[in-house]
Structures are given as structure tokens and as C-alpha cells.
Coordinates of N, CA and C in Angstrom, one line a residue:
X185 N -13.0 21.0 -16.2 CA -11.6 21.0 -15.6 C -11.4 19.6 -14.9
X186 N -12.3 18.5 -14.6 CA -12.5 17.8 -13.7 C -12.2 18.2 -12.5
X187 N -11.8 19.3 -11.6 CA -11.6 19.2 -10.3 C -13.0 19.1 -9.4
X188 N -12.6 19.2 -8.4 CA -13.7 19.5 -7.5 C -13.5 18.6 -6.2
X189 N -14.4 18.4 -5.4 CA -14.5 18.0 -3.8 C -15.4 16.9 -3.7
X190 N -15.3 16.1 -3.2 CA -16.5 14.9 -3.1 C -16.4 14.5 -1.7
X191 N -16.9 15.2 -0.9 CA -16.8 15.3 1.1 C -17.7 15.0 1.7
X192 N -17.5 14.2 2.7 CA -18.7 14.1 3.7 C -19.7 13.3 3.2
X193 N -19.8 12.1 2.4 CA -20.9 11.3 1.5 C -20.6 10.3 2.1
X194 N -21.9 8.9 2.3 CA -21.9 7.8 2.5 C -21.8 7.3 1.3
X195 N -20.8 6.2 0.9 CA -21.2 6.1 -0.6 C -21.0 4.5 -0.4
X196 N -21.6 3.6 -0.6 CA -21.8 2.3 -0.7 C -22.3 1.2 -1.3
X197 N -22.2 0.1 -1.5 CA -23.0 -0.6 -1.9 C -23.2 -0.3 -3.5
X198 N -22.3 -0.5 -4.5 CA -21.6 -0.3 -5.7 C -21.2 -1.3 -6.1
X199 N -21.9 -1.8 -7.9 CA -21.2 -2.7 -8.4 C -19.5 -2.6 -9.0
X200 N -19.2 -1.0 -8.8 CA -18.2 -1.4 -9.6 C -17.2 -0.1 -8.1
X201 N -16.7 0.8 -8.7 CA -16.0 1.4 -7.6 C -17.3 3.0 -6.9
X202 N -17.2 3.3 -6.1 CA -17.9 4.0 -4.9 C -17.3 5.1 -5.8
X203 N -16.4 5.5 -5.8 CA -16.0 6.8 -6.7 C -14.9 6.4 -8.1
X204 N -15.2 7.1 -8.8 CA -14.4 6.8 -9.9 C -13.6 7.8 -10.2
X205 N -12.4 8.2 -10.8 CA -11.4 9.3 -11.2 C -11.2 8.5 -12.3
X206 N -11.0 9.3 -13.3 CA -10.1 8.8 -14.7 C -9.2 9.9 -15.2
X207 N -9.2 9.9 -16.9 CA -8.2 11.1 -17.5 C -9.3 12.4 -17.4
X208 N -8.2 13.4 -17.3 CA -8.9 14.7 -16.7 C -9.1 15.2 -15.7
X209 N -9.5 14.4 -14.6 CA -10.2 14.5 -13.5 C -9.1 14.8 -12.4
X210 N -9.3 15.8 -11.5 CA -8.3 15.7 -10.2 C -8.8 16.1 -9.1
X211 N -9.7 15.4 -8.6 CA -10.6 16.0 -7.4 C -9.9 15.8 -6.0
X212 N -10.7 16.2 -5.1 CA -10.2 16.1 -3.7 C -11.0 15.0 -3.0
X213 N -10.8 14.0 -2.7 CA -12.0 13.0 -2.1 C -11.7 13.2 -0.3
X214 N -12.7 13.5 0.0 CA -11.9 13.7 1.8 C -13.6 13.5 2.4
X215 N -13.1 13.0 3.4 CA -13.8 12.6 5.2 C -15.4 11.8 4.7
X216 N -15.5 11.0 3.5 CA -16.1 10.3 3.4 C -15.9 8.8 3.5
X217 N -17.0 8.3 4.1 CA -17.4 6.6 4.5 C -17.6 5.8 3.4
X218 N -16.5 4.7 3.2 CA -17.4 4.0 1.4 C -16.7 3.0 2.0
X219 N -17.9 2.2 1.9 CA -18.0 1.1 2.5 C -19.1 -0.2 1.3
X220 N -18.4 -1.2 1.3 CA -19.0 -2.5 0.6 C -19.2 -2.5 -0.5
X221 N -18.3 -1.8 -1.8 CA -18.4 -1.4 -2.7 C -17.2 -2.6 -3.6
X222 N -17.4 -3.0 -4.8 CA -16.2 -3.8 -5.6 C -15.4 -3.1 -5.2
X223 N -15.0 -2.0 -5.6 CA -13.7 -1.2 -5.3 C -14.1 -0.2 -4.6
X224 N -13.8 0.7 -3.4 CA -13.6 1.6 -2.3 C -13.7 3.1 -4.0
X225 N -12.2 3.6 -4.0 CA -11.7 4.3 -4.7 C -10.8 3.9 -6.0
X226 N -11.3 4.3 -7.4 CA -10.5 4.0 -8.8 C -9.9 5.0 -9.0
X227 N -9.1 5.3 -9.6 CA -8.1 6.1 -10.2 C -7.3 5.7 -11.6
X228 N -7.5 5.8 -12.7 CA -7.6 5.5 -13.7 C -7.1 6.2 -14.8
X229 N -6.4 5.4 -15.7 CA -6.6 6.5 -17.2 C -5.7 7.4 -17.1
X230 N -4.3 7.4 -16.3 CA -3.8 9.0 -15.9 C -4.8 10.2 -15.1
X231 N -5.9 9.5 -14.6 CA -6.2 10.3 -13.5 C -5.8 10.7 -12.4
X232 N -5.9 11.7 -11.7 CA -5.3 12.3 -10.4 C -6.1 12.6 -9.4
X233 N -5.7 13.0 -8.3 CA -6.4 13.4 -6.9 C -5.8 13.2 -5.4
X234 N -6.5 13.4 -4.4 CA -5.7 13.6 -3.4 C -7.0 12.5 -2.8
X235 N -6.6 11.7 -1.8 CA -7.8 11.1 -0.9 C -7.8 11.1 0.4
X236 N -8.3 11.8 1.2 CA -7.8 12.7 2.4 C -8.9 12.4 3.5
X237 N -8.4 11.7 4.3 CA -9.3 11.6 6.2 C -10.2 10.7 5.4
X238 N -10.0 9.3 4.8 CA -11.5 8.8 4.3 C -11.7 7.5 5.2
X239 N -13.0 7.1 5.9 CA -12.8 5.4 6.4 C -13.7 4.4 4.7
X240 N -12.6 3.7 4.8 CA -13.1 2.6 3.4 C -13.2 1.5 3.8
X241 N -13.9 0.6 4.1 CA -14.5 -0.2 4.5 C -15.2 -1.6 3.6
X242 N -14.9 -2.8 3.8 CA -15.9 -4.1 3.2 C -15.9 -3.9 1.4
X243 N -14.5 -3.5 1.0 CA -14.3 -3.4 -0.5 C -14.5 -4.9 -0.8
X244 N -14.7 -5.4 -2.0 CA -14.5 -6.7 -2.3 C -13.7 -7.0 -2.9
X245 N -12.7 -6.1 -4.2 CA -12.0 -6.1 -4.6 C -10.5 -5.3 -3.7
X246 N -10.7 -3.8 -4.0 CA -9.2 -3.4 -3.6 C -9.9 -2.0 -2.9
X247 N -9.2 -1.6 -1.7 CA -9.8 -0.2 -1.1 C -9.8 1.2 -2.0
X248 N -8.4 1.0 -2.4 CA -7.8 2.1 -3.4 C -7.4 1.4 -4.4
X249 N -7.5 1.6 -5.9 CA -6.8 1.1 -6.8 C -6.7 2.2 -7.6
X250 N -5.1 2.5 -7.8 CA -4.5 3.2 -8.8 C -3.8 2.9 -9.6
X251 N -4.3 2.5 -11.4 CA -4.4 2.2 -12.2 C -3.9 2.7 -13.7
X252 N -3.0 2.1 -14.4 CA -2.8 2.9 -15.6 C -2.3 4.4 -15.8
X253 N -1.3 5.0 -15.3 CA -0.5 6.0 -15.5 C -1.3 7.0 -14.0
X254 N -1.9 6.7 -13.1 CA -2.8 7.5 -12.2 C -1.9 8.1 -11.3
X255 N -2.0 9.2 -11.0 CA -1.3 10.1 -10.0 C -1.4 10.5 -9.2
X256 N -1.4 10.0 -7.7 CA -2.5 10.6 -6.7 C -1.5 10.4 -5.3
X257 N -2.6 11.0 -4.0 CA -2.0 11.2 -2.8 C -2.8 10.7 -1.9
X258 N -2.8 9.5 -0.8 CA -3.1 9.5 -0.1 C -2.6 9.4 1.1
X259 N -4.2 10.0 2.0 CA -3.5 10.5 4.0 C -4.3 9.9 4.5
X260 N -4.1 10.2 5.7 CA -5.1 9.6 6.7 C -6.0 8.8 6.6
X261 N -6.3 8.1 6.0 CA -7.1 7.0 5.8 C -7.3 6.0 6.1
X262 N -8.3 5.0 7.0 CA -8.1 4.4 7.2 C -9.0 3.6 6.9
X263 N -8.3 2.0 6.1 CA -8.6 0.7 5.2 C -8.5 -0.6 5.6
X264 N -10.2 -0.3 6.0 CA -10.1 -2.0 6.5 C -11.1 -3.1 5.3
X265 N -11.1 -4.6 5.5 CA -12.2 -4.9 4.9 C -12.4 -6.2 5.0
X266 N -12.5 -7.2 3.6 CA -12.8 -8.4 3.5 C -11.6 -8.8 3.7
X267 N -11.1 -10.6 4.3 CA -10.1 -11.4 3.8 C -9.8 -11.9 2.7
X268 N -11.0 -10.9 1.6 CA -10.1 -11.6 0.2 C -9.8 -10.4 -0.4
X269 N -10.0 -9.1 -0.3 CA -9.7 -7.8 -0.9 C -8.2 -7.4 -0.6
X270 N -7.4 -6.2 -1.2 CA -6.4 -5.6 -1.0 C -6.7 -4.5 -0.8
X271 N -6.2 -3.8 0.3 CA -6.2 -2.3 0.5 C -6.1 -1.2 -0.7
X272 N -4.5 -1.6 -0.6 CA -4.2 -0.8 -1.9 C -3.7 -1.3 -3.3
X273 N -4.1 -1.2 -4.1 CA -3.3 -1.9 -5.4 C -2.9 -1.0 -6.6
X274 N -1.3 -0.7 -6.8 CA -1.0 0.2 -7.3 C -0.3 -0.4 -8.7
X275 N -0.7 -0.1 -9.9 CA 0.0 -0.5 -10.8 C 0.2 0.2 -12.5
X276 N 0.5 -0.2 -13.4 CA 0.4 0.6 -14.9 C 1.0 1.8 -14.6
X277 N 2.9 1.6 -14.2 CA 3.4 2.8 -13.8 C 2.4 4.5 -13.4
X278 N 1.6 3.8 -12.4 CA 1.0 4.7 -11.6 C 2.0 5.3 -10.6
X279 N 2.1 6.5 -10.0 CA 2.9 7.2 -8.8 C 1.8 7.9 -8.1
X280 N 2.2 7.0 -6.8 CA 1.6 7.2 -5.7 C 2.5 7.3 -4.2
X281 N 1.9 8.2 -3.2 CA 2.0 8.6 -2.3 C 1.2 8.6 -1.2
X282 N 1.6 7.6 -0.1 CA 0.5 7.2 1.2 C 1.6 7.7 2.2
X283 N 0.7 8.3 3.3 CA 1.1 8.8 4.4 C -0.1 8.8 5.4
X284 N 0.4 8.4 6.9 CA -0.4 8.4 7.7 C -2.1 7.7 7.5
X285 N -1.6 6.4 7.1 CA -2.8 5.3 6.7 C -2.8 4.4 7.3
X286 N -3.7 3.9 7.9 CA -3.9 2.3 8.4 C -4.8 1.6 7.7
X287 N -3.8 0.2 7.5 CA -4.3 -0.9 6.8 C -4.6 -2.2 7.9
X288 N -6.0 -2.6 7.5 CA -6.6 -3.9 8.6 C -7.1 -4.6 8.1
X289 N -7.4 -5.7 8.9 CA -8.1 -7.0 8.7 C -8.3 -6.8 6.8
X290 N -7.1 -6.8 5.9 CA -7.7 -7.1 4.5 C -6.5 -8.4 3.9
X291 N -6.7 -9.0 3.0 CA -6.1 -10.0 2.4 C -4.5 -9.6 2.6
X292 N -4.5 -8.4 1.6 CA -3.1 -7.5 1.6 C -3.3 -6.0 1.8
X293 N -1.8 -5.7 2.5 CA -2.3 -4.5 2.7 C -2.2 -3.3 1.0
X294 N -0.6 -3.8 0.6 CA -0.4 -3.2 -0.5 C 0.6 -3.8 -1.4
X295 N 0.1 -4.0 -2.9 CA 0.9 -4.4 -3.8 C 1.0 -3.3 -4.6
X296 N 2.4 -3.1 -4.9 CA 3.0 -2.7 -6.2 C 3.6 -3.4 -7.4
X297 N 3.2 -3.2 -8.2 CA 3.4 -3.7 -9.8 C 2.9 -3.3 -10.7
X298 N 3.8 -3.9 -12.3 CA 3.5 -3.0 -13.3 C 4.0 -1.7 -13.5
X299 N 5.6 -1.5 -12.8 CA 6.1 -0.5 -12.9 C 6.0 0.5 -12.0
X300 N 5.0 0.3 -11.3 CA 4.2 1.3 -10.2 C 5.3 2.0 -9.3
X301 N 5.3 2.8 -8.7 CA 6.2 3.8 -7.8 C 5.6 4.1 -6.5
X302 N 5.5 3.6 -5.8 CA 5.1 4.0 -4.9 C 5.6 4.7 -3.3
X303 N 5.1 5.8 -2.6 CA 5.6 6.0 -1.0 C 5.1 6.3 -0.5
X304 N 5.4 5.2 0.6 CA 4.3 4.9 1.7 C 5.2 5.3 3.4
X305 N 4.9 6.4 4.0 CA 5.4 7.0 5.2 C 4.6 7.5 6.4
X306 N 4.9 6.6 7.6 CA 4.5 6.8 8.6 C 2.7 6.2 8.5
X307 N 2.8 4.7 8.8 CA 1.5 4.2 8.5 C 1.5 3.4 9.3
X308 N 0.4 2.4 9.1 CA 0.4 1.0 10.2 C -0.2 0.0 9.2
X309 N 0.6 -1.3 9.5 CA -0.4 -2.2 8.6 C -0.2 -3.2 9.7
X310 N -1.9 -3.9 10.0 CA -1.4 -5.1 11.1 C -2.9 -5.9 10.6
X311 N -3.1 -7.5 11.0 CA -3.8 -8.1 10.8 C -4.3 -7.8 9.7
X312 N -3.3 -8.2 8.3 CA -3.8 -8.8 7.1 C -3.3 -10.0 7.0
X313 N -4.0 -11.0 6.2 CA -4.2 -12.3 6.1 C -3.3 -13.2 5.2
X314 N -2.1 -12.1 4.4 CA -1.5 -12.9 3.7 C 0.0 -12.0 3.9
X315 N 0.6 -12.0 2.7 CA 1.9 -11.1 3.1 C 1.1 -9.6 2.9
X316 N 1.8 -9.0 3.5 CA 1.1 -7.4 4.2 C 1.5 -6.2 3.1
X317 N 2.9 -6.4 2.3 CA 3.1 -5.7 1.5 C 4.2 -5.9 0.6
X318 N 3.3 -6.3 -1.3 CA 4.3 -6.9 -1.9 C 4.9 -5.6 -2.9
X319 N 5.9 -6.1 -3.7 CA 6.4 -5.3 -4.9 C 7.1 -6.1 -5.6
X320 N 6.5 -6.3 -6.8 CA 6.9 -6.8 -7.7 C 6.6 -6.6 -9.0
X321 N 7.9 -7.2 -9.7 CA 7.9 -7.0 -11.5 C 9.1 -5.8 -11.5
X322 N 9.6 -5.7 -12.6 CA 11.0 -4.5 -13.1 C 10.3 -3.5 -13.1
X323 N 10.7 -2.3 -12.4 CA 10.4 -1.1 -12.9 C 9.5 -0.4 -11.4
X324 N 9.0 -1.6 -10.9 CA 8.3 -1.3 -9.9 C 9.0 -0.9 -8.9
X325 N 8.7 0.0 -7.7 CA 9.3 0.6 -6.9 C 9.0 1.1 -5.7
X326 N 8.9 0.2 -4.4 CA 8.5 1.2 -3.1 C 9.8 1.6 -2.0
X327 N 9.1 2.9 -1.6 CA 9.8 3.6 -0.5 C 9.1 3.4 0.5
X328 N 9.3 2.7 1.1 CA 8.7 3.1 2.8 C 9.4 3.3 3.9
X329 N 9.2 4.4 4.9 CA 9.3 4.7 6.1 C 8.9 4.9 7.0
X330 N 9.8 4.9 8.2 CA 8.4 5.2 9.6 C 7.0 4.3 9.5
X331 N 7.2 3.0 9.1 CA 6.0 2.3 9.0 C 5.8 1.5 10.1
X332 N 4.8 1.3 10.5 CA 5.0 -0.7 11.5 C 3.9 -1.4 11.0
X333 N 4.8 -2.7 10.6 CA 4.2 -3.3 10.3 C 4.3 -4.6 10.8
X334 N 2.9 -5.3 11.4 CA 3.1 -6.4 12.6 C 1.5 -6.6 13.0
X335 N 2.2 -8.2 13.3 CA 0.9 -8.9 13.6 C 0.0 -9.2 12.6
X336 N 0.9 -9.5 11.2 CA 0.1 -10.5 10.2 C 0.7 -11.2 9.7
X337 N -0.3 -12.3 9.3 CA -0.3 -13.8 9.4 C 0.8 -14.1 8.3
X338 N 1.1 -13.8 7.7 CA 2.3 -13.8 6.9 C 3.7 -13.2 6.2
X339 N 4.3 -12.6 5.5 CA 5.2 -11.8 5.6 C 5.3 -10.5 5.6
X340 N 6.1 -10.1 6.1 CA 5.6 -8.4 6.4 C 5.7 -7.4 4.7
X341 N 7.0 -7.6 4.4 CA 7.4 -7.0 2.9 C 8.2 -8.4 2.1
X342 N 7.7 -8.3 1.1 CA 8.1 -9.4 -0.2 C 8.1 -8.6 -1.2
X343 N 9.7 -8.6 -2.0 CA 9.9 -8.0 -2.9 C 10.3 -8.8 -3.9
X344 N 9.6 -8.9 -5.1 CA 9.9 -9.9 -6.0 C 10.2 -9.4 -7.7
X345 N 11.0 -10.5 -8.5 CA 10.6 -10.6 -10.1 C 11.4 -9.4 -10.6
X346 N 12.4 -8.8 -10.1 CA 13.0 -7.7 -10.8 C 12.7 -6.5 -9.4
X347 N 11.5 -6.4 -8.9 CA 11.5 -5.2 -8.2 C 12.8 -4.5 -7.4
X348 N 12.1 -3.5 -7.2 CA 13.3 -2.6 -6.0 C 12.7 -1.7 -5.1
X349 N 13.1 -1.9 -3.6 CA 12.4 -1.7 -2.4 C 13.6 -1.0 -1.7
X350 N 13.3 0.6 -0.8 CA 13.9 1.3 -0.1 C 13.3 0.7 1.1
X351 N 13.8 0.4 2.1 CA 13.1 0.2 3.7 C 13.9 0.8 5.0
X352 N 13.7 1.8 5.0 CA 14.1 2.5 6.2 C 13.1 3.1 7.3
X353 N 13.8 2.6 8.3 CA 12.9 3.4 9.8 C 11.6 2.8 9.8
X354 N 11.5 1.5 9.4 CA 10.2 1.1 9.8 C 10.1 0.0 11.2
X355 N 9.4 -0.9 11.5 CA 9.4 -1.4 12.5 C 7.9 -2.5 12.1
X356 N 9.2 -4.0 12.1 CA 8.9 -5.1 11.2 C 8.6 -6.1 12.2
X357 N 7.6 -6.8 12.9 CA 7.7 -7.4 13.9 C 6.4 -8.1 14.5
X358 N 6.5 -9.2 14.8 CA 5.5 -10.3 15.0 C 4.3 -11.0 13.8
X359 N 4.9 -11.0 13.0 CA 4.5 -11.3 11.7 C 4.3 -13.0 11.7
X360 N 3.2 -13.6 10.6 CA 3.1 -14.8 11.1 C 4.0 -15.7 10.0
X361 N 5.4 -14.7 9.3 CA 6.0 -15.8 8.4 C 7.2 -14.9 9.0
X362 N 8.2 -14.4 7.9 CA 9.1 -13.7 8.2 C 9.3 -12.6 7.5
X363 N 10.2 -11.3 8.4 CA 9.6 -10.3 8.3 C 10.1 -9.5 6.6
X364 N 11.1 -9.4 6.4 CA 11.5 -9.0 4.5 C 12.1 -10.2 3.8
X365 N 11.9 -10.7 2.9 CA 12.0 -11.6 2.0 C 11.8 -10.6 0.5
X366 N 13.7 -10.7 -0.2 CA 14.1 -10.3 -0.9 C 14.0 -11.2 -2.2
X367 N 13.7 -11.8 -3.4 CA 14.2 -12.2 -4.5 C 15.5 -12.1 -4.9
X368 N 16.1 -13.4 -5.6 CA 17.3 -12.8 -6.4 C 18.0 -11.8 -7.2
X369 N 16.7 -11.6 -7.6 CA 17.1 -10.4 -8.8 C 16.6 -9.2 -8.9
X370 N 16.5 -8.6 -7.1 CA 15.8 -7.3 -6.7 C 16.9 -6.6 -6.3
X371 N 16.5 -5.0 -6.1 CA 17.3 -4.2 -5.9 C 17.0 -3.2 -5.1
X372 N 17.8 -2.5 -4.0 CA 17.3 -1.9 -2.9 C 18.2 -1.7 -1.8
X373 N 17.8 -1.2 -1.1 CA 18.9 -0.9 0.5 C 17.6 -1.3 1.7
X374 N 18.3 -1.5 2.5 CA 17.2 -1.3 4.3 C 18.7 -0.7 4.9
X375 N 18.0 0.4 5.6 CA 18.4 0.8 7.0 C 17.7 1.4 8.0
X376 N 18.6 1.2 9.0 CA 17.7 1.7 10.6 C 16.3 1.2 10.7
X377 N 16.1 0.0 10.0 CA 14.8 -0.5 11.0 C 14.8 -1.4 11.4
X378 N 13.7 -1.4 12.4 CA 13.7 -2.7 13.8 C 13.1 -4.2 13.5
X379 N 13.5 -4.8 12.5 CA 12.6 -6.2 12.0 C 13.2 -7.7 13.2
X380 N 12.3 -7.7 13.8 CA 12.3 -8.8 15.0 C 11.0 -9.5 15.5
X381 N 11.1 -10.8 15.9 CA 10.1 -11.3 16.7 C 8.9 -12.1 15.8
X382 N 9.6 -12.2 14.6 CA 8.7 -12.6 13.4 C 8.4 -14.1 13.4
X383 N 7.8 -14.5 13.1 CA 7.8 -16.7 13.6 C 8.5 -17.3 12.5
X384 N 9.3 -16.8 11.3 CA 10.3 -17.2 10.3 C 11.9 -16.2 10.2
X385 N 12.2 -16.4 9.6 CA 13.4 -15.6 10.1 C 13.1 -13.6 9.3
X386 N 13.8 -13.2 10.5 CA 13.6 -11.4 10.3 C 14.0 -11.0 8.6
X387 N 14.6 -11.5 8.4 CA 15.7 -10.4 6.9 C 15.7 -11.9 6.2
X388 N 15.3 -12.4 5.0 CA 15.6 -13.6 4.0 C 15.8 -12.5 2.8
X389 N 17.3 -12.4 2.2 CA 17.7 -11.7 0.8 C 18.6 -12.6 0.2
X390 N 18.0 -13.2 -1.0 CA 18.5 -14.3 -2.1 C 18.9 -13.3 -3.2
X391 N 19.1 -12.0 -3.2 CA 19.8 -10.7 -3.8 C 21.4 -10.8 -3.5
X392 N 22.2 -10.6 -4.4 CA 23.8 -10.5 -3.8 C 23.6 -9.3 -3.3
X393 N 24.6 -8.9 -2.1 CA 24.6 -8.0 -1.2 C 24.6 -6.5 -2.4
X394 N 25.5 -7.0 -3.4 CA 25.6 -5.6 -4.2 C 24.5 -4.6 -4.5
X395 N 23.3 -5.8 -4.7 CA 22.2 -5.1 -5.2 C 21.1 -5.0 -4.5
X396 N 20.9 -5.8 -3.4 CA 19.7 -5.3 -2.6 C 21.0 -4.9 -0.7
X397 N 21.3 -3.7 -0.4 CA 22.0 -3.5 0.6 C 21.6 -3.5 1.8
X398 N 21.9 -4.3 2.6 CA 21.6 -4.0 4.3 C 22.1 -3.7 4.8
X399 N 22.0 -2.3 5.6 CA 22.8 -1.7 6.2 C 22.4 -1.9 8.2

């Protein structure tokens, strides 16, 4: 059936990913430490699963990567690592769902592309080393809310190349570029959130008002 539970394990020090999910498979990965592995967690192939209470740690490549049609949920988790890794990297019209995660000290916290879908609610991303959370290419798609994001070294959200980004209720601020920077030919709304205090300017949208809206 592939399901099952994979709890409470040290799992580290892996040439390729610490746990693997592909087609078939929909397990539950919860309250385990994976640390210094190429990849944290894969998700693959139209694979599924939930990834629940996990600390991931010293990935080299990406904390979580959901890949090629993968369908999955993560919570509480918290993703820190190398300055050249990405927390999360969601793509190959994969749909995903993050809630209540903190992203640290990693390259990026989350890119979406390749069509990918992603929603990301009530999280923290602070001290990543490049822009903190991208989306790009047509098709691709993030919701975020209730997020803060602040206190990295470069832009907070960058939406690019076709993408389209929902940004409400988050709280965008002290960033070391500026805090949303829109593309021309993206599409999207922001409201009710607090983007200030950023060292470039708060809101850059090169989108006509039509298609990316600020409310």
C-alpha cells in the first residue's frame, strides 16, 4: 500500500535523500532529526505524505524537495542548514502545503517552479542568505499567509517569468534588499500585509496594476 510511519529516527549522513517517498507511497514522516544528508526529505514520482514535528538540519542540497507530480503536507517543522542549500524546493506541478514551519540560516528558504502550487501559512523565514522566497515560471503558484518574513540578506518574496503569487497577512520587514519584487508579466493580489523597514524599497511591481493587485 506504501503507507506507514517513519517516527522518532536519527537519520543522517546520506548520499542521496535521508528518506525517500516516490509513486505509491504515502507515509507519515513525523518527530524525526535528519540532519547532513544531500537532501533532508524527497517526494517523488507522484508520491505523497504528510511531514510532521520534524528538525532537518545541514541538507546540502534542499531540506524538503517535492518533485514531479508529489503531493504532500507539511507542519511544524523546523529547517535549518547550509548557505548553499534550499529549505524547500517545490516543483513538476507538485501541490504542496506548509504550515507552522520555520525556515533558517539556509541559501533560500522556498522556491516554487515548474508549475508547482504551493501554501505556505503561518510560518517564519528569517536569516536566509539570498532572496527568502521565490516563484517562478507560468503555471506556478504561491499562497502565503500569516507569514513573517525578516531579517534576510536579500529579498523577502520574488515573483518571476510568468508566475502568480497571493500575499496576504504576512509581515515583510527588515530584509537586506527589498521586501516583494513583482515581474512584468506576473499575476496576483497582496493585501493586509505589513512590508516595511526593508534596506531597498518595500513593494517593487513592474506587473500593470491589472494583473498583479495591491490592495
Amino acid at each position: 500500500s506504501g503507507l506507514g510511519v517513519i517516527k522518532k529516527n536519527q537519520i543522517s549522513r546520506h548520499k542521496q535523500a535521508g528518506v525517500e517517498v516516490r509513486s505509491g507511497a504515502d507515509p507519515v514522516v513525523e518527530r524525526n532529526t535528519i540532519s547532513d544528508n544531500e537532501v533532508g526529505v524527497l517526494v517523488a514520482d507522484k508520491g505523497r505524505g504528510k511531514i510532521l514535528d520534524n528538525q532537518i538540519s545541514g541538507s546540502k542540497h534542499a531540506g524538503v524537495a517535492c518533485l514531479s507530480g508529489a503531493v504532500c503536507e507539511a507542519t511544524n517543522n523546523r529547517i535549518t542548514g547550509v548557505q548553499a542549500a534550499t529549505a524547500v524546493m517545490v516543483s513538476g506541478y507538485s501541490r504542496v502545503v506548509i504550515r507552522q514551519t520555520e525556515f533558517q540560516a539556509v541559501k533560500m528558504a522556498l522556491v516554487v517552479s515548474g508549475g508547482a502550487r504551493v501554501t505556505l501559512v503561518d510560518s517564519r523565514v528569517l536569516h536566509v542568505n539570498d532572496d527568502a522566497i521565490t516563484v517562478r515560471g507560468e503555471d506556478s503558484f504561491l499562497d502565503a499567509s500569516k507569514t513573517e518574513i525578516f531579517g534576510n540578506s536579500a529579498n523577502g518574496v520574488v515573483v518571476l517569468d510568468g508566475a502568480e503569487a497571493k500575499l496576504s497577512e504576512n509581515k515583510i520587514y527588515f530584509n537586506g534588499k527589498g521586501g516583494v519584487v513583482v515581474g512584468e508579466d506576473c499575476l496576483g493580489t497582496m493585501s493586509r500585509n505589513e512590508v516595511r523597514d526593508n534596506v531597498g524599497k518595500d513593494v517593487v511591481s513592474l506587473a500593470p496594476q491589472r494583473r498583479f493587485v495591491i490592495g
